[in-house]
Amino acid sequence: MTIAISKRFDELKATGLLPSPTGVAMEILRLTQNEGSTIKQIAQTIQADPALTGRTLKFANSAHAGARKPIASVSEAVVRLGMRTVGTLSLGFSVLSSSRRGPCEGFDYDRFWSNSLVLGIASKTLCGMTKAAPQEEGFACGLLSQIGRLALASVYPEKYAEVLTTWANGSGKELRDLEQQAFSTDHAEMTAAMMEDWRLPESFQIAVLNQIDDHRKAPSTTTPSDVLTLILQTANQIARICVEDENSHAEPIKKLMACYDQIDLESSGLADLCDEVAEQWQTWGEILNVNTRELPKFEEILEKSREAEAEATVDANVETEGESNPHPKSLRILVAEDDPLQLALITKLVKAAGHSVVGTPNGREALRTALETNPDVVITDWMMPEMDGFELCRSLRKAKFGRQLYLIIMTSNGEEERLVEAFEAGADDYLVKPLRARPLQARIRAAVRMIELQHEVELEREHIRQMTAELAVVNRKLEQAAFTDALTALPNRRYLIKRLKEEWSIISRKGGQLSCMLLDIDRFKSVNDTYGHDVGDLVLKKVAAVLQTVTRDSDVVCRQGGEEFVVVCPGSDLQSAAQGAERLRSKIESETLGYFEQFEHPITVSVGVATRESLMRDEDVILKAADEALYRAKETGRNRVCCANDKPVEKISKIQDSLRSLFQ
């Protein structure tokens, strides 16, 4: 999490309005993250909350948890599910129970939790299919993957209701853009910040930050967070199919198929996956008291979507056949006139010009009809019962759709002051009674030209929006390329400096520990000289792969350049970092390269380890200390770990063995 996001989250957290789990759930989470906690302690804490006890037992006994025999006690449930899983599940269940309602009138809380439940179930099922994460952790990740929306609705109820009204169920990217404009953050950033605050896995945080409404191209790496991102995107489309009206299924079905294809699973299993998720959704809706509904089989949903799409294509072809213009020139015209004879005359003249007409006897009826039919042009008399023409113009201009209307007002009084008043009320043009055919038709032709110009402007705006979106994608790719080493696909030195500076700033403000490992491949030049640079590149890739496999999820592995790698270890002291470095060294030494039979060159690394100390002024000092330790490791024989201001780890072990032998 960047410094700016962290600062913004701290400000919102200080309000005390963010959704939060109960004290019992937080204690369970704390215990499950503490290696010294026992199953008995965790079980006793769960039993302090009867509702949480019941849900934990139901989950452990469900077929979805893989139960083979009934579980009667909470202790058995903890053993079956695992302590870490119990912690994340307790957190999710608790937040759901405590945040079913809120102050934001524009936020549909029932729909939010119904959608979140599908996300949890779909993510859990996909995690089981891909092995990207334990299934129950996938459930918690999906369930809480949009909790940031609930957070913004809780802290800014009135303003967030305005954001939702403007958004009108558009794309996920559009919502995030509106949130950034209104709050200088968005729901994805808030979700990641809350997950970090609750100490959930970093892969969860990365996945929710990368998740967007549309599917994305498969990533070049297959890290847990990359796969989890694709899983959340796929689960989001399944949730839309479950929650949204069947008339809106075409778009999420297309995106679902594209997302599912990126996960590299058999496409034939998609229908079974969706049917299984829908069935579990209804079952867990009853357990958690979340609204659900019965759904037809996915094959039926898919078939209906195909039929609707085919009909829409035929209709579109019929409408546009023979037209050179991309939109029809025939306008929808609404006429407000209380004189039946005048209304009949206007209707006849307008239809003769090739336009459709709806007539109303007064201004109030015209306003209601305009809201229902969304006309292109409104022709209104000045003097009418219930609501006159001026008031109708003013009312229409207040509505969002009314700003695009072409308004013509009819008057028998051509005085300059009255005409000025008409234009100030929102009229675009006027007609003087008694009406004549040619002036009326001329006004309508002017309206056609104006509406065509508006249409062209809208097309230009859409083109600009598309270009802006494409440019944003290109910029993100360029930024990613700027921070990525082309050979190993690891973050490069530029990213290392940026990330280390962020971690240093966080530690400086909040306290904590930070260590760095600097690794150098021993005698790498001789590999290039003996076998060529192609083999040297393969060695670098192999070492990079080992580093990614052996390090923790929270560690940041970077290629600094040449044969040097850096591992940033947030939260690690010198001893634990040195132990981790020794594991890396040993793993690389024991790894079989297997490039070809003649390759006999041993691959080993020397490692320098340093940790942040109070006297260090900035992040450059810790890298310098690790570099000095690496130099000492090279000087004392290579293939070993040395710590800053300390002796080599191997030498310490030998000294300890010698001391023991003296006293035996």
CSV table of C-alpha atoms in Angstrom, one decimal, residues 24-25 27-28 31-32 37-50 52-53 56 73-76 78 86 90:
chain,number,residue,atom,x,y,z
A,24,VAL,CA,-14.7,-11.6,19.2
A,25,ALA,CA,-13.8,-11.9,15.5
A,27,GLU,CA,-9.5,-11.7,18.9
A,28,ILE,CA,-10.0,-14.9,16.8
A,31,LEU,CA,-5.1,-15.8,17.9
A,32,THR,CA,-5.0,-17.5,14.5
A,37,SER,CA,-2.0,-20.0,20.1
A,38,THR,CA,-3.7,-23.3,20.7
A,39,ILE,CA,-6.8,-24.8,19.2
A,40,LYS,CA,-8.5,-24.8,22.6
A,41,GLN,CA,-8.0,-21.0,23.0
A,42,ILE,CA,-9.4,-20.4,19.5
A,43,ALA,CA,-12.4,-22.7,20.1
A,44,GLN,CA,-13.2,-21.0,23.5
A,45,THR,CA,-13.1,-17.6,21.8
A,46,ILE,CA,-15.5,-18.7,19.0
A,47,GLN,CA,-17.9,-20.1,21.5
A,48,ALA,CA,-18.3,-16.6,23.1
A,49,ASP,CA,-20.3,-15.7,20.0
A,50,PRO,CA,-23.3,-18.1,19.5
A,52,LEU,CA,-20.4,-17.3,14.9
A,53,THR,CA,-20.3,-20.8,16.6
A,56,THR,CA,-18.5,-22.1,11.8
A,73,SER,CA,-17.5,-29.5,18.5
A,74,VAL,CA,-15.9,-26.2,17.6
A,75,SER,CA,-12.4,-27.7,18.3
A,76,GLU,CA,-13.0,-30.3,15.6
A,78,VAL,CA,-10.9,-25.6,13.9
A,86,VAL,CA,-11.0,-20.0,10.8
A,90,SER,CA,-14.7,-15.4,11.3
